[in-house]
Short mmCIF file of C-alpha atoms in Angstrom, two decimals:
data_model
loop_
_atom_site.label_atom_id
_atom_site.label_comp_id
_atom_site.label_asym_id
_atom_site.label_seq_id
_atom_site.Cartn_x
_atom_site.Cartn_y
_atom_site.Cartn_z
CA UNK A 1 0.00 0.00 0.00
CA UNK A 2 2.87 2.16 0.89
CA UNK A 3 4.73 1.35 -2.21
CA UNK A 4 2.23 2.00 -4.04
CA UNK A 5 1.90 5.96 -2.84
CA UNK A 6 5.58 6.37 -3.54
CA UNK A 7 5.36 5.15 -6.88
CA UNK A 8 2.13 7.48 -7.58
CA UNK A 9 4.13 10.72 -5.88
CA UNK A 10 7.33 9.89 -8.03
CA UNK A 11 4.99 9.64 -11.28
CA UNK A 12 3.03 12.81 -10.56
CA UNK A 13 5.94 15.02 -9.86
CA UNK A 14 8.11 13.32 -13.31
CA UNK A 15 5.30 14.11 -14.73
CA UNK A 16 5.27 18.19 -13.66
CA UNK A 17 8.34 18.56 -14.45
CA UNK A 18 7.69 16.67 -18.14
CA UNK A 19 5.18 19.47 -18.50
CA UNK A 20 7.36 22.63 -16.86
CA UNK A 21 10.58 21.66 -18.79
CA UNK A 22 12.88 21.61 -16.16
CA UNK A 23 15.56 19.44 -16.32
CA UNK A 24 17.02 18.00 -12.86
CA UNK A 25 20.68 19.49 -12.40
CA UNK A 26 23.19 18.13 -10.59
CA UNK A 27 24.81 21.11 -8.62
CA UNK A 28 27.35 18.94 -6.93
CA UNK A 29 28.98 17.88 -9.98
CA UNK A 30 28.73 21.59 -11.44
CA UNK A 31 30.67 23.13 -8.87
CA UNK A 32 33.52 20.74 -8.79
CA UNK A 33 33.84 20.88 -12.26
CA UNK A 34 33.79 25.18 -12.28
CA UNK A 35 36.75 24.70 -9.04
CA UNK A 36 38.70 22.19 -10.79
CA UNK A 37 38.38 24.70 -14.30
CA UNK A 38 39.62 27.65 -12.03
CA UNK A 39 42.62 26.00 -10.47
CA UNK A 40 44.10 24.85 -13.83
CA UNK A 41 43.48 28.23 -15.04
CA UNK A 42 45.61 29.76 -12.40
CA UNK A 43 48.31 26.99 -12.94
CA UNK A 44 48.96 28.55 -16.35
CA UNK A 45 52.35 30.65 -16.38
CA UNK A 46 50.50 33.30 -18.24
CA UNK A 47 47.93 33.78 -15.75
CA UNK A 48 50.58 33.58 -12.74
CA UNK A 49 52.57 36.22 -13.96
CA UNK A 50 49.55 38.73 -14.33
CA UNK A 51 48.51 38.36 -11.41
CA UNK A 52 52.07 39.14 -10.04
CA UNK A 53 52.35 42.08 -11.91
CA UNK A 54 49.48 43.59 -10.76
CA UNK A 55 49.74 42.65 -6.86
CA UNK A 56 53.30 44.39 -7.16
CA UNK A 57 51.36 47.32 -9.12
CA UNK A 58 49.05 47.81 -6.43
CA UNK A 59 51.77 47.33 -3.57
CA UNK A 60 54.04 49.78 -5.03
CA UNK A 61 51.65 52.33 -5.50
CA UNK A 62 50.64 52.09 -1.72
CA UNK A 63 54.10 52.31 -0.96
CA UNK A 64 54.59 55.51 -2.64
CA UNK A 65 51.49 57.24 -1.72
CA UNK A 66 53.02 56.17 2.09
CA UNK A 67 57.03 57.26 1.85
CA UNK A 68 57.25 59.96 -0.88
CA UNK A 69 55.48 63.03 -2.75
CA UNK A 70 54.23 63.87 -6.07
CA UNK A 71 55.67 65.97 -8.58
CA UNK A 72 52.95 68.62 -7.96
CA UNK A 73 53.20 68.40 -4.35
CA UNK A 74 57.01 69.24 -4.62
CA UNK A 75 56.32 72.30 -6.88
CA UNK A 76 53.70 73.18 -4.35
CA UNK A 77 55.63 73.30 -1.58
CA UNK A 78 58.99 75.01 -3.77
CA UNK A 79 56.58 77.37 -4.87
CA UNK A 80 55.57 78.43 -0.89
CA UNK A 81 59.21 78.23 -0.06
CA UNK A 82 60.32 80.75 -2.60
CA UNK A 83 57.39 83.50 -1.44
CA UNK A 84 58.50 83.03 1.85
CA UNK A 85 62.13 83.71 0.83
CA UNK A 86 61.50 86.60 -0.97
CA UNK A 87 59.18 87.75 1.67
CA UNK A 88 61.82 87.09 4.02
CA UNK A 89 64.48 89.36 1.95
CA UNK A 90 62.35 92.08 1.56
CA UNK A 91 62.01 92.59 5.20
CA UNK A 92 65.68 92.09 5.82
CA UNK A 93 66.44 94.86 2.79
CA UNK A 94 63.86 97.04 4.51
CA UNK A 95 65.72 97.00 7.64
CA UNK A 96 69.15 97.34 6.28
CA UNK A 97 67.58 100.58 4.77
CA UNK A 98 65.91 101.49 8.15
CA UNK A 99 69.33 100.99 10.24
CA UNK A 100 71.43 102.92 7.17
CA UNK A 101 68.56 105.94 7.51
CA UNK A 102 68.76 105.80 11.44
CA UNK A 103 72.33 105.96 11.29
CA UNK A 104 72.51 108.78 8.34
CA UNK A 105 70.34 110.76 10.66
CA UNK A 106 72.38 110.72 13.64
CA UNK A 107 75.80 111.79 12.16
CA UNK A 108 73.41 114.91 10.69
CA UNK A 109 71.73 115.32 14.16
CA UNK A 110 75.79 114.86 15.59
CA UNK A 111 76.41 117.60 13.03
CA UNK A 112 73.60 119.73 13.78
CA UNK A 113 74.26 119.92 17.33
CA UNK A 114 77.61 120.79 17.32
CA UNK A 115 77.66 123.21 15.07
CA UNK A 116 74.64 124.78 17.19
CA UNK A 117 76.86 124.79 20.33
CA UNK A 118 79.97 126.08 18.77
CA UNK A 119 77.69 128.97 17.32
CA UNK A 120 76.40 129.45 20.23
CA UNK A 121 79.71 129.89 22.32
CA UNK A 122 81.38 132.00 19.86
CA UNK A 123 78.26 134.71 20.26
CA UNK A 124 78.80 134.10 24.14
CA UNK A 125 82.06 135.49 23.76
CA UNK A 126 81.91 138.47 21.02
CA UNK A 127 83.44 141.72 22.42
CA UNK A 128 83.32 145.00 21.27
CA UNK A 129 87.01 145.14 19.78
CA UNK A 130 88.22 145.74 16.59
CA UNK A 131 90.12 144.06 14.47
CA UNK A 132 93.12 145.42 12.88
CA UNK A 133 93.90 143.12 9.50
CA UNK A 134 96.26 143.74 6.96
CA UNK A 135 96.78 147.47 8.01
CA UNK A 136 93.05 147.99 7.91
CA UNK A 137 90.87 148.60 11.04
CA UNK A 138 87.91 145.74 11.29
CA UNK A 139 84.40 146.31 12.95
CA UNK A 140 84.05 144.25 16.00
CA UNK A 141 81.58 142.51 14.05
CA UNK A 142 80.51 142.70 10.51
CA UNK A 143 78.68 140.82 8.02
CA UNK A 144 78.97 141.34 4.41
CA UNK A 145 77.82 139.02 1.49
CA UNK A 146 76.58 136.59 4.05
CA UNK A 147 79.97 136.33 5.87
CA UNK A 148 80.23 136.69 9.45
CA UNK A 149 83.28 138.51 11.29
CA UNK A 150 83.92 138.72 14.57
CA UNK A 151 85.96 139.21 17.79
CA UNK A 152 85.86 136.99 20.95
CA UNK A 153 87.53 135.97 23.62
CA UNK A 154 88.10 133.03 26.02
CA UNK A 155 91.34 132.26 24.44
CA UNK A 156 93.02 130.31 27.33
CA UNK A 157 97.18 129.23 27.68
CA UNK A 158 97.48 127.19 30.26
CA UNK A 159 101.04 126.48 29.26
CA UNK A 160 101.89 130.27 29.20
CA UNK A 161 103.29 129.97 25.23
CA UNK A 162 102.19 133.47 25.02
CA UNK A 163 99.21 133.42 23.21
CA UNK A 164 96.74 136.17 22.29
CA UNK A 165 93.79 135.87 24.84
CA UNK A 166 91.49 137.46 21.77
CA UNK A 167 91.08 135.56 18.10
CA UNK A 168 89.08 136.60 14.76
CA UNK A 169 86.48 134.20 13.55
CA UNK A 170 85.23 134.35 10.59
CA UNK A 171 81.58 132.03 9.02
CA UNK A 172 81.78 131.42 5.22
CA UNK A 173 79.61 129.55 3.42
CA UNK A 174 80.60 127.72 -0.22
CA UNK A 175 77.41 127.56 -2.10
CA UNK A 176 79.39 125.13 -4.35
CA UNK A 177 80.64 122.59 -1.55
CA UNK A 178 77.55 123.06 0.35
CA UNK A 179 79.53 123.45 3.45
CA UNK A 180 79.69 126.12 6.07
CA UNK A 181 83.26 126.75 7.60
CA UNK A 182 84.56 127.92 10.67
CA UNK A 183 88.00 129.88 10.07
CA UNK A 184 90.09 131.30 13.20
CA UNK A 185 92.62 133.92 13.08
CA UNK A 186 94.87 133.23 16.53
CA UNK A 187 95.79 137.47 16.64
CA UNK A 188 92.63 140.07 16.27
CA UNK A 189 96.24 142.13 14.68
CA UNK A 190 97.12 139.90 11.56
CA UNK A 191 98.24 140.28 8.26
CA UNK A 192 96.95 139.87 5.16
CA UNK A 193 99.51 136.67 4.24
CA UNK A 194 98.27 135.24 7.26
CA UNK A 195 96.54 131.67 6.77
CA UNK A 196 93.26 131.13 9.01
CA UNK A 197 92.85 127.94 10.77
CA UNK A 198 90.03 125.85 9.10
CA UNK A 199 87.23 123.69 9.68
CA UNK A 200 83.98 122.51 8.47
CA UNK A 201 81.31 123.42 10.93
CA UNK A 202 78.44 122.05 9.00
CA UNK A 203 77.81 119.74 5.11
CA UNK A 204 75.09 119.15 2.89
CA UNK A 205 74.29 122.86 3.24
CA UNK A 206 71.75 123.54 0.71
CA UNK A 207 70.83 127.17 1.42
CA UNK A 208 72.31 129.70 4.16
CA UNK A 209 71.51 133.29 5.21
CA UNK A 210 72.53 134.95 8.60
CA UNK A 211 71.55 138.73 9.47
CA UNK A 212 71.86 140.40 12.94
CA UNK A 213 69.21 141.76 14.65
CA UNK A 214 68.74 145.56 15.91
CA UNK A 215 66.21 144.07 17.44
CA UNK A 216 64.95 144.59 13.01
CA UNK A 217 66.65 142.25 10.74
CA UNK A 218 69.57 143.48 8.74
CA UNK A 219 71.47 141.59 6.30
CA UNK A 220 74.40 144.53 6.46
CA UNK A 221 76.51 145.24 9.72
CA UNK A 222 77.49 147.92 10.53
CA UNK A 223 74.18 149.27 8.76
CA UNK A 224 76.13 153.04 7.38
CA UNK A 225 80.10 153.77 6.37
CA UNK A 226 81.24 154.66 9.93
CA UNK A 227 84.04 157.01 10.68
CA UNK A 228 87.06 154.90 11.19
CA UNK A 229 88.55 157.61 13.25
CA UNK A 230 85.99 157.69 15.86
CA UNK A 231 86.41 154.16 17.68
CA UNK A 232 83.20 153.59 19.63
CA UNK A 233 81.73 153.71 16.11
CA UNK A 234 84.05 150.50 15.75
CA UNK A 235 82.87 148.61 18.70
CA UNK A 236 79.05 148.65 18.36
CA UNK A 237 77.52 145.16 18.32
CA UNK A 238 73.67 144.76 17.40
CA UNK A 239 70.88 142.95 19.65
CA UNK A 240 71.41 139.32 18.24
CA UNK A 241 72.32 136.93 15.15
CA UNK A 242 70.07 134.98 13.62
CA UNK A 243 70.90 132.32 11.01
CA UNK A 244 69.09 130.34 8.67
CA UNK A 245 69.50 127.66 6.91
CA UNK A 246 68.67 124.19 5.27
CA UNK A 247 70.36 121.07 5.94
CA UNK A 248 69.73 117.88 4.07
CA UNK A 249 66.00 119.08 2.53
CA UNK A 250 65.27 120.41 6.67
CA UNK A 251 64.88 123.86 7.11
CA UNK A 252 65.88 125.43 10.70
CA UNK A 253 66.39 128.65 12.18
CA UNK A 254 69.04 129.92 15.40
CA UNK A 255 69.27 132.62 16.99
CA UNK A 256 71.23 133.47 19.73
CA UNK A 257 71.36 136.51 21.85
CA UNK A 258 74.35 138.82 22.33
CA UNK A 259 73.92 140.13 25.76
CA UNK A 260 76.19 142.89 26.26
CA UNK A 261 75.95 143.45 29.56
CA UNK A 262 77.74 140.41 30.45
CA UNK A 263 80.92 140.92 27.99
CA UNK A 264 84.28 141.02 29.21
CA UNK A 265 87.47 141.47 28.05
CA UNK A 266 89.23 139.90 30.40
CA UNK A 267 91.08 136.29 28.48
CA UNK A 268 89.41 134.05 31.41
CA UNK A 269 86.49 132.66 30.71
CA UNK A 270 85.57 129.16 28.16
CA UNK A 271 87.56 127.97 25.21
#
């Protein structure tokens, strides 16, 4: 009875798949068969030696991207290096430049300043003397084309060599050289073969003008032809000097005071 229900179940279901077309497969044998085809393809030399090529391909590449840099990142970063370089130098050439200015302007502020003070103790020391050079009696101070003449004092000789306690100085200026000079005559009695001692009280002089003042400003001292043979007319000093002039493209202006009252003509007193 049972055998008989198998043999009906077997005959319905050939008979289905009669009818459906499907033929009965046997995947077991399929699979062995695809392995066994795959494994003698990779057994080839051929195939080996792809396969190598490309797993040493692939390694290399990774090796690369790990331990080195492309051609455009090297460029890149040459490229940064040389902006900061040249930023760099410009800086550095912009100090250099700085310091050189800075250093320019303190040999001209040197200058300045002792030329001011020199000026200024020359005037402190002006006395009403005349000068007798070349056989020719002198003002005690004159100014004439824009050159300053003077007498002072304060001549000291501290090893007694006999020197004159009173000296001629003279300001000229040399439009040419751009320099304003100091010359000193060691005797207010000289003459005219007599050499002046020189030195350069001020450079790069680009415009000069000095006048005295009465307390008015007068380019001219004495201001009238005075009468050499009266000498008081000889010893007459004004209120003040003022002086002005322009030193490398900067424009300034001194004036100093001559106070009278406190002139002596006795040789103590400052170099």
């Amino acid at each position: 009875m049972i055998k008989n229900k198998n043999f009906r179940i077997q005959s319905i279901a050939s008979h289905l798949r009669a009818q459906s077309g499907v033929i009965p497969t046997d995947y077991s044998g399929h699979s062995s068969s695809s392995y066994a085809q795959t494994k003698l393809r990779f057994r080839e030399p051929h195939t080996r030696n792809m396969v190598s090529r490309l797993a040493a391909r692939s390694s290399n590449a990774r090796l690369t991207r790990a331990l080195g840099f492309t051609l455009v990142e090297l460029l890149v970063a040459i490229a940064i290096f040389a902006v900061l370089s040249l930023l760099g130098w410009k800086i550095f050439d912009y100090l250099l430049k700085v310091r050189d200015r800075n250093a320019e302007h303190e040999v001209h502020l040197f200058e300045l300043q002792d030329a001011y003070q020199q000026i200024l103790r020359d005037s402190l020391q002006i006395i009403p003397l005349s000068a007798n050079q070349g056989g020719q009696l002198h003002p005690a101070l004159e100014i004439d084309n824009q050159i300053l003449r003077f007498s002072k004092a304060g001549v000291t000789d501290p090893l007694k060599q006999g020197l004159s306690p009173f000296e001629r100085i003279e300001y000229r200026y040399d439009a040419d050289q751009k320099k304003l000079y100091r010359l000193k005559y060691t005797n207010l009695n000289t003459s005219n073969n007599e050499q002046p001692l020189s030195s350069t009280l001020l450079s790069q002089v680009d415009q000069y003008q000095i006048m005295v003042l009465t307390p008015q400003e007068v380019t001219k001292w004495p201001e009238v032809n005075i009468d050499q043979t009266k000498p008081n007319e000889l010893k007459k000093l004004p209120k003040g000097i003022k002086i002005q002039l322009t030193v490398a493209g900067v424009s300034y202006e001194w004036i100093y005071s001559l106070n009278q009252s406190n002139l002596s003509l006795s040789p103590q007193g400052g170099s």
